[in-house]
């Protein structure tokens, strides 16, 4: 084992050396720093970590990307199927005092030496085992992709950054050597992560929506930023999903942005027209829209006092069925945007499947207008999988997307970023695995970045995000462990990948696997245990190999 490690250490070193000389598209390791709750990767004016996608050179080769609580962040190793000895993924080792000032190269040497010494202590701890069987002949859903949300809060942070643009932020999420995101959620008008509530057509009684030929001042900067993001990241097929939080108050029963307000019957068609006009407006301004939903969290305007400060519009399934069936549905389907994907619900899973059943009861077949159903993850741990399973039974063939996720929304969670929290990364990994196994086709996280307190926004609603911007200097940002957790799913699982069977022999490992459009296999391997784990990976075609992964680690495996 010692020998094998030494060779893999030298291999890593070699790869880094080659890429350092290689120029333009090189992999750059995370600059790891200690934060209050763990470790984060810092990106500064002249430094940000990237990982080029692996290129497999022969059909027996496998490639592993690893992150761990201890401090691995997208570190890479590779070897071949069919080897007898097990391959060990070395966990991160703290550099010693003297090496803190050393060059990257000498630091790496020290790391190699240090990890050779820690091997002994690892051998004395209990190693668990698991066998994971991947079967590419057993196929499930085809993935649409992964992404994050570009809110008014994100726009504000990007706008205030000292560097003229945040190319590294954009590339970190949307470039191929970043997380490879292809989905994005934006609000139609304002949302709770804006600096003030706003919408188009705010002037009382403006039923012809007279200002919707031009971008609202709130959208001018955001649209320019998103276009820049597309340009610098090189994202090939960005799929943008829109959702409205609230119409202008005059269209609502309570004449307010927030609270218990519904759409006035007189404006059902106006609100459908508003959506159509927004689609045209975005397309005219260079951001073609892939999908819209019937509105963000309709229950907020009906049920929950807790959300009373948020921009919201209350719907019951009955009223939403009428609006969708008699107004929005026909308006969209009879327009040049007839092929837009329409998502229903856009709320928590406890509304499933009741919401759709009630809609269909009110307007028979109204749910046929919906191509997809979107869910927010916030109550996944409380309301079981049956809510989703009953829905896919009732309405099969719908695209299932998690359209919002973040941590800090619950009274029992710190309503703020916890810099470096690996526990939060694990919560992400667990729920991604859970929902992908339930048949979800994609996932859109909430704000791609926030400030140190988890804002800004006009309702003082503060939560965590995968990237936290330093607003003291506006010169650097921090990639949270969550960023890498999401990346272990998004980076090597492109649009069009098909989930295949991945069956672990016990609960020591959680996993999902995919057959990609290029016929390669990508698998996510999650060891949430406190011990390291020997994984015997068995592929129905390639054979097998054994890899030992550290405690509290998550990996993405790629092979042909
Ligand atoms: C690193 O270098 C700086 C400047 O030369 C010095 O002040 C500091 O003590 C060094 N730190 C360590 C850990 O050697
Ligand atoms: C919706 O309602 C119609 C008419 O009652 C019924 O024929 C159809 O089966 C329902 N759809 C679903 C998915 O239950
Ligand atoms: C932001 O930068 C300032 C100045 O360098 C520093 O004092 C502060 O600790 C940084 N904030 C965080 C969250 O690291």
Short mmCIF file of C-alpha atoms and ligand atoms in Angstrom, two decimals, residues 97-98 100-101, ligand 1:
data_model
loop_
_atom_site.label_atom_id
_atom_site.label_comp_id
_atom_site.label_asym_id
_atom_site.label_seq_id
_atom_site.Cartn_x
_atom_site.Cartn_y
_atom_site.Cartn_z
CA UNK A 97 4.16 25.47 10.14
CA UNK A 98 7.43 25.66 8.20
CA UNK A 100 3.14 27.49 5.25
CA UNK A 101 5.37 29.87 3.32
C1 LIG B 1 6.35 33.48 6.43
O1 LIG B 1 7.06 34.54 5.87
C2 LIG B 1 6.84 35.80 6.51
C3 LIG B 1 7.55 36.87 5.72
O2 LIG B 1 8.81 36.42 5.29
C4 LIG B 1 7.28 35.71 7.98
O3 LIG B 1 7.04 36.95 8.63
C5 LIG B 1 6.52 34.61 8.66
O4 LIG B 1 6.97 34.45 9.98
C6 LIG B 1 6.69 33.29 7.89
N1 LIG B 1 5.83 32.29 8.49
C7 LIG B 1 6.25 31.08 8.79
C8 LIG B 1 5.24 30.18 9.38
O5 LIG B 1 7.40 30.72 8.60
#
